mmCIF file of C-alpha atoms in Angstrom:
data_model
loop_
_atom_site.group_PDB
_atom_site.id
_atom_site.type_symbol
_atom_site.label_atom_id
_atom_site.label_comp_id
_atom_site.label_asym_id
_atom_site.label_seq_id
_atom_site.Cartn_x
_atom_site.Cartn_y
_atom_site.Cartn_z
ATOM 1 C CA GLN A 1 -12.926 -1.843 -15.137
ATOM 2 C CA LYS A 2 -10.470 -1.175 -12.349
ATOM 3 C CA GLU A 3 -9.580 -4.159 -10.204
ATOM 4 C CA VAL A 4 -10.284 -2.330 -6.952
ATOM 5 C CA GLU A 5 -12.621 0.648 -6.999
ATOM 6 C CA GLN A 6 -13.197 3.315 -4.395
ATOM 7 C CA ASN A 7 -14.990 6.631 -4.478
ATOM 8 C CA SER A 8 -12.257 9.263 -4.301
ATOM 9 C CA GLY A 9 -14.355 11.613 -2.172
ATOM 10 C CA PRO A 10 -13.925 13.726 -0.262
ATOM 11 C CA LEU A 11 -16.390 12.199 2.172
ATOM 12 C CA SER A 12 -17.248 14.788 4.796
ATOM 13 C CA VAL A 13 -18.830 13.761 8.100
ATOM 14 C CA PRO A 14 -19.378 15.721 11.322
ATOM 15 C CA GLU A 15 -17.387 14.838 14.419
ATOM 16 C CA GLY A 16 -19.014 11.968 16.315
ATOM 17 C CA ALA A 17 -20.819 10.565 13.271
ATOM 18 C CA ILE A 18 -20.276 7.221 11.551
ATOM 19 C CA ALA A 19 -18.118 7.324 8.431
ATOM 20 C CA SER A 20 -18.827 4.615 5.859
ATOM 21 C CA LEU A 21 -16.188 3.829 3.263
ATOM 22 C CA ASN A 22 -16.817 1.409 0.423
ATOM 23 C CA CYS A 23 -14.739 -0.682 -1.929
ATOM 24 C CA THR A 24 -15.594 -3.096 -4.740
ATOM 25 C CA TYR A 25 -13.259 -5.559 -6.426
ATOM 26 C CA SER A 26 -13.375 -7.442 -9.683
ATOM 27 C CA ASP A 27 -11.446 -10.681 -9.027
ATOM 28 C CA ARG A 28 -13.971 -13.127 -7.641
ATOM 29 C CA VAL A 29 -11.267 -15.397 -6.196
ATOM 30 C CA SER A 30 -9.742 -12.657 -4.057
ATOM 31 C CA GLN A 31 -9.014 -14.021 -0.617
ATOM 32 C CA SER A 32 -7.949 -11.272 1.760
ATOM 33 C CA PHE A 33 -8.950 -7.690 2.226
ATOM 34 C CA PHE A 34 -7.246 -4.826 3.981
ATOM 35 C CA TRP A 35 -7.890 -1.237 4.924
ATOM 36 C CA TYR A 36 -5.042 1.243 5.246
ATOM 37 C CA ARG A 37 -5.089 4.795 6.545
ATOM 38 C CA GLN A 38 -2.741 7.277 4.891
ATOM 39 C CA TYR A 39 -2.158 10.766 6.180
ATOM 40 C CA SER A 40 -0.953 13.361 3.700
ATOM 41 C CA GLY A 41 2.733 12.877 2.931
ATOM 42 C CA LYS A 42 2.968 9.695 5.011
ATOM 43 C CA SER A 43 3.005 6.006 4.174
ATOM 44 C CA PRO A 44 -0.042 3.713 4.473
ATOM 45 C CA GLU A 45 -0.782 2.300 7.915
ATOM 46 C CA LEU A 46 -2.665 -0.987 8.227
ATOM 47 C CA ILE A 47 -5.810 -0.591 10.326
ATOM 48 C CA MET A 48 -7.975 -3.618 9.480
ATOM 49 C CA SER A 49 -7.773 -6.966 7.759
ATOM 50 C CA ILE A 50 -10.688 -9.284 6.971
ATOM 51 C CA TYR A 51 -10.644 -12.741 5.450
ATOM 52 C CA SER A 52 -14.173 -14.153 5.697
ATOM 53 C CA ASN A 53 -17.690 -12.931 5.073
ATOM 54 C CA GLY A 54 -19.294 -10.871 7.777
ATOM 55 C CA ASP A 55 -18.168 -8.186 10.159
ATOM 56 C CA LYS A 56 -14.928 -7.722 12.060
ATOM 57 C CA GLU A 57 -14.701 -5.097 14.780
ATOM 58 C CA ASP A 58 -11.621 -3.469 16.282
ATOM 59 C CA GLY A 59 -12.285 -0.533 18.556
ATOM 60 C CA ARG A 60 -14.083 2.169 16.579
ATOM 61 C CA PHE A 61 -13.459 0.374 13.281
ATOM 62 C CA THR A 62 -15.651 -2.299 11.685
ATOM 63 C CA ALA A 63 -14.786 -4.015 8.437
ATOM 64 C CA GLN A 64 -17.551 -5.732 6.500
ATOM 65 C CA LEU A 65 -17.030 -8.264 3.726
ATOM 66 C CA ASN A 66 -19.526 -9.669 1.230
ATOM 67 C CA LYS A 67 -17.740 -11.944 -1.227
ATOM 68 C CA ALA A 68 -20.885 -12.724 -3.202
ATOM 69 C CA SER A 69 -21.298 -9.016 -3.981
ATOM 70 C CA GLN A 70 -17.509 -8.477 -4.175
ATOM 71 C CA TYR A 71 -17.833 -5.659 -1.714
ATOM 72 C CA VAL A 72 -15.880 -4.634 1.359
ATOM 73 C CA SER A 73 -16.547 -1.657 3.590
ATOM 74 C CA LEU A 74 -15.077 0.145 6.575
ATOM 75 C CA LEU A 75 -17.177 1.838 9.217
ATOM 76 C CA ILE A 76 -15.612 4.342 11.596
ATOM 77 C CA ARG A 77 -17.771 5.078 14.636
ATOM 78 C CA ASP A 78 -17.536 8.277 16.663
ATOM 79 C CA SER A 79 -15.427 9.900 13.946
ATOM 80 C CA GLN A 80 -12.744 12.278 15.157
ATOM 81 C CA PRO A 81 -10.898 15.055 13.298
ATOM 82 C CA SER A 82 -7.774 12.906 13.657
ATOM 83 C CA ASP A 83 -9.477 10.316 11.423
ATOM 84 C CA SER A 84 -9.240 12.760 8.506
ATOM 85 C CA ALA A 85 -7.035 10.947 6.018
ATOM 86 C CA THR A 86 -7.162 8.900 2.825
ATOM 87 C CA TYR A 87 -8.353 5.321 3.311
ATOM 88 C CA LEU A 88 -6.963 2.739 0.921
ATOM 89 C CA CYS A 89 -8.655 -0.580 0.216
ATOM 90 C CA ALA A 90 -6.331 -3.437 -0.743
ATOM 91 C CA VAL A 91 -7.225 -6.868 -2.063
ATOM 92 C CA SER A 92 -4.982 -9.903 -2.158
ATOM 93 C CA THR A 93 -5.239 -12.484 -4.916
ATOM 94 C CA GLY A 94 -3.208 -15.403 -6.171
ATOM 95 C CA THR A 95 -1.993 -18.727 -4.895
ATOM 96 C CA GLY A 96 1.480 -19.291 -3.520
ATOM 97 C CA THR A 97 2.631 -15.844 -4.518
ATOM 98 C CA TYR A 98 0.137 -13.283 -3.304
ATOM 99 C CA LYS A 99 -0.397 -10.012 -5.110
ATOM 100 C CA TYR A 100 -1.938 -6.986 -3.449
ATOM 101 C CA ILE A 101 -4.018 -4.588 -5.510
ATOM 102 C CA PHE A 102 -4.825 -1.161 -4.094
ATOM 103 C CA GLY A 103 -7.673 1.173 -4.814
ATOM 104 C CA THR A 104 -7.054 4.864 -5.340
ATOM 105 C CA GLY A 105 -8.341 5.683 -1.875
ATOM 106 C CA THR A 106 -11.205 7.665 -0.378
ATOM 107 C CA ARG A 107 -10.400 10.968 1.262
ATOM 108 C CA LEU A 108 -12.268 11.393 4.555
ATOM 109 C CA LYS A 109 -12.766 14.757 6.220
ATOM 110 C CA VAL A 110 -14.160 14.833 9.749
ATOM 111 C CA LEU A 111 -15.523 18.256 10.541
ATOM 112 C CA ALA A 112 -15.123 19.553 14.105
ATOM 113 C CA GLU B 1 7.557 -2.686 17.750
ATOM 114 C CA ALA B 2 9.115 -4.078 14.558
ATOM 115 C CA GLU B 3 9.085 -1.696 11.616
ATOM 116 C CA VAL B 4 10.141 -1.562 8.002
ATOM 117 C CA ALA B 5 13.089 0.798 7.602
ATOM 118 C CA GLN B 6 13.738 2.879 4.502
ATOM 119 C CA SER B 7 16.333 5.426 3.518
ATOM 120 C CA PRO B 8 16.652 8.113 2.482
ATOM 121 C CA ARG B 9 13.337 9.694 3.448
ATOM 122 C CA TYR B 10 13.676 12.426 0.855
ATOM 123 C CA LYS B 11 15.737 12.620 -2.294
ATOM 124 C CA ILE B 12 16.072 15.388 -4.840
ATOM 125 C CA THR B 13 17.973 14.566 -7.988
ATOM 126 C CA GLU B 14 18.422 15.948 -11.460
ATOM 127 C CA LYS B 15 17.112 14.069 -14.441
ATOM 128 C CA SER B 16 19.589 11.643 -15.991
ATOM 129 C CA GLN B 17 21.239 11.049 -12.610
ATOM 130 C CA ALA B 18 21.238 7.734 -10.779
ATOM 131 C CA VAL B 19 19.354 7.272 -7.507
ATOM 132 C CA ALA B 20 19.097 4.363 -5.070
ATOM 133 C CA PHE B 21 16.701 3.518 -2.270
ATOM 134 C CA TRP B 22 17.265 1.057 0.561
ATOM 135 C CA CYS B 23 14.782 -1.033 2.522
ATOM 136 C CA ASP B 24 15.129 -3.309 5.539
ATOM 137 C CA PRO B 25 11.958 -5.356 6.143
ATOM 138 C CA ILE B 26 10.551 -6.528 9.442
ATOM 139 C CA SER B 27 12.762 -9.285 10.795
ATOM 140 C CA GLY B 28 11.633 -12.688 9.586
ATOM 141 C CA HIS B 29 9.438 -11.385 6.783
ATOM 142 C CA ALA B 30 10.212 -13.394 3.672
ATOM 143 C CA THR B 31 8.249 -11.278 1.212
ATOM 144 C CA LEU B 32 9.353 -7.772 0.291
ATOM 145 C CA TYR B 33 7.569 -5.369 -2.022
ATOM 146 C CA TRP B 34 8.550 -2.117 -3.711
ATOM 147 C CA TYR B 35 5.699 0.167 -4.695
ATOM 148 C CA ARG B 36 5.476 3.532 -6.400
ATOM 149 C CA GLN B 37 2.720 5.910 -5.367
ATOM 150 C CA ILE B 38 1.850 8.980 -7.381
ATOM 151 C CA LEU B 39 -0.131 11.710 -5.638
ATOM 152 C CA GLY B 40 -3.827 10.905 -5.607
ATOM 153 C CA GLN B 41 -3.365 7.268 -6.571
ATOM 154 C CA GLY B 42 -2.934 4.003 -4.750
ATOM 155 C CA PRO B 43 0.419 2.233 -4.486
ATOM 156 C CA GLU B 44 1.397 0.320 -7.612
ATOM 157 C CA LEU B 45 3.658 -2.702 -7.350
ATOM 158 C CA LEU B 46 7.042 -2.405 -8.992
ATOM 159 C CA VAL B 47 8.694 -5.608 -7.785
ATOM 160 C CA GLN B 48 8.012 -8.411 -5.320
ATOM 161 C CA PHE B 49 10.643 -10.654 -3.730
ATOM 162 C CA GLN B 50 10.188 -13.974 -1.991
ATOM 163 C CA ASP B 51 13.410 -14.346 -0.013
ATOM 164 C CA GLU B 52 16.100 -13.439 -2.577
ATOM 165 C CA SER B 53 14.045 -14.333 -5.663
ATOM 166 C CA VAL B 54 11.981 -11.973 -7.788
ATOM 167 C CA VAL B 55 8.431 -13.336 -8.090
ATOM 168 C CA ASP B 56 6.837 -10.394 -9.886
ATOM 169 C CA ASP B 57 8.540 -7.546 -11.734
ATOM 170 C CA SER B 58 6.035 -7.233 -14.546
ATOM 171 C CA GLN B 59 5.447 -3.517 -13.861
ATOM 172 C CA LEU B 60 9.103 -2.603 -13.307
ATOM 173 C CA PRO B 61 10.485 -0.400 -16.134
ATOM 174 C CA LYS B 62 13.501 -2.578 -16.641
ATOM 175 C CA ASP B 63 15.272 -0.226 -19.003
ATOM 176 C CA ARG B 64 15.948 2.121 -16.085
ATOM 177 C CA PHE B 65 14.899 0.398 -12.859
ATOM 178 C CA SER B 66 16.630 -2.466 -11.093
ATOM 179 C CA ALA B 67 16.070 -4.140 -7.763
ATOM 180 C CA GLU B 68 17.964 -6.680 -5.740
ATOM 181 C CA ARG B 69 17.694 -8.546 -2.463
ATOM 182 C CA LEU B 70 20.941 -10.463 -2.485
ATOM 183 C CA LYS B 71 20.820 -12.200 0.895
ATOM 184 C CA GLY B 72 17.054 -12.309 1.202
ATOM 185 C CA VAL B 73 16.986 -9.600 3.847
ATOM 186 C CA ASP B 74 17.412 -5.947 2.877
ATOM 187 C CA SER B 75 16.822 -4.648 -0.618
ATOM 188 C CA THR B 76 17.912 -1.861 -2.939
ATOM 189 C CA LEU B 77 15.903 -0.231 -5.718
ATOM 190 C CA LYS B 78 17.851 1.773 -8.294
ATOM 191 C CA ILE B 79 16.826 4.170 -11.026
ATOM 192 C CA GLN B 80 19.296 5.076 -13.749
ATOM 193 C CA PRO B 81 18.795 7.478 -15.397
ATOM 194 C CA ALA B 82 16.050 9.259 -13.488
ATOM 195 C CA GLU B 83 13.332 11.006 -15.489
ATOM 196 C CA LEU B 84 10.947 13.787 -14.486
ATOM 197 C CA GLY B 85 8.057 11.314 -14.466
ATOM 198 C CA ASP B 86 9.768 9.255 -11.757
ATOM 199 C CA SER B 87 8.904 11.860 -9.137
ATOM 200 C CA ALA B 88 6.752 9.957 -6.640
ATOM 201 C CA MET B 89 6.750 8.261 -3.238
ATOM 202 C CA TYR B 90 8.616 4.953 -3.264
ATOM 203 C CA LEU B 91 7.284 2.581 -0.654
ATOM 204 C CA CYS B 92 8.741 -0.631 0.660
ATOM 205 C CA ALA B 93 6.539 -3.174 2.409
ATOM 206 C CA SER B 94 6.988 -6.620 3.874
ATOM 207 C CA SER B 95 4.802 -9.523 4.911
ATOM 208 C CA GLY B 96 5.281 -12.834 6.630
ATOM 209 C CA ALA B 97 5.054 -16.277 5.061
ATOM 210 C CA GLY B 98 2.088 -18.619 4.971
ATOM 211 C CA GLY B 99 -0.668 -16.987 2.994
ATOM 212 C CA PRO B 100 -1.892 -13.522 2.040
ATOM 213 C CA ARG B 101 -1.047 -11.908 5.334
ATOM 214 C CA GLU B 102 -0.951 -8.336 6.461
ATOM 215 C CA GLN B 103 1.519 -6.149 4.638
ATOM 216 C CA TYR B 104 3.374 -3.441 6.531
ATOM 217 C CA PHE B 105 4.851 -0.336 4.950
ATOM 218 C CA GLY B 106 7.973 1.603 5.708
ATOM 219 C CA PRO B 107 7.966 5.421 5.886
ATOM 220 C CA GLY B 108 8.697 5.748 2.164
ATOM 221 C CA THR B 109 11.139 7.804 0.130
ATOM 222 C CA ARG B 110 9.824 10.963 -1.498
ATOM 223 C CA LEU B 111 11.715 11.382 -4.786
ATOM 224 C CA THR B 112 11.735 14.656 -6.681
ATOM 225 C CA VAL B 113 13.406 14.736 -10.090
ATOM 226 C CA THR B 114 14.246 18.206 -11.402
#
């Protein structure tokens, strides 16, 4: 079982719709969770971080965390073609020295 | 806005040659990471520094890869000799102290080994 799992996609949504990206993780003691956006040929860009159960909203992005189910998701409202990218889920574990584990990413395509 | 700097951005080298990458983290960030990302996969940690000390190099192929962060600021990752399978994006990231904080990536170095 992979430590951080994501559906590779592609996930296709029409412009203006809500895109829902999901991630599950295996280490129950994981503490921090991050979503990165990565355009083709570019480096990952941090878009959301979440540390406690529930929802966290930032503009059109909402991160949702459920530690009991070991599940974290990212919702993108009013999706735009410029949101087309690969979205990486990252999970931080450890004490003192923190290790970040990345999923393989979900490719999102927003259709104009 | 503070950024992680990396150079070169692109590197083409022949197999068996030596290659080096440089990274300058965000000012004040104590933790520095080197990752390798193969197309279609997520970044995989090669080495993690806390200040000048290596805290995790378990996935670093030590027979050919080396990394240093002598003064606890900028860092160099070296490959010698390069192999065809080393072709990938090499990413440097940094994070601040005090817990599992946000990690910020530099632009990366795209390495092609021919």
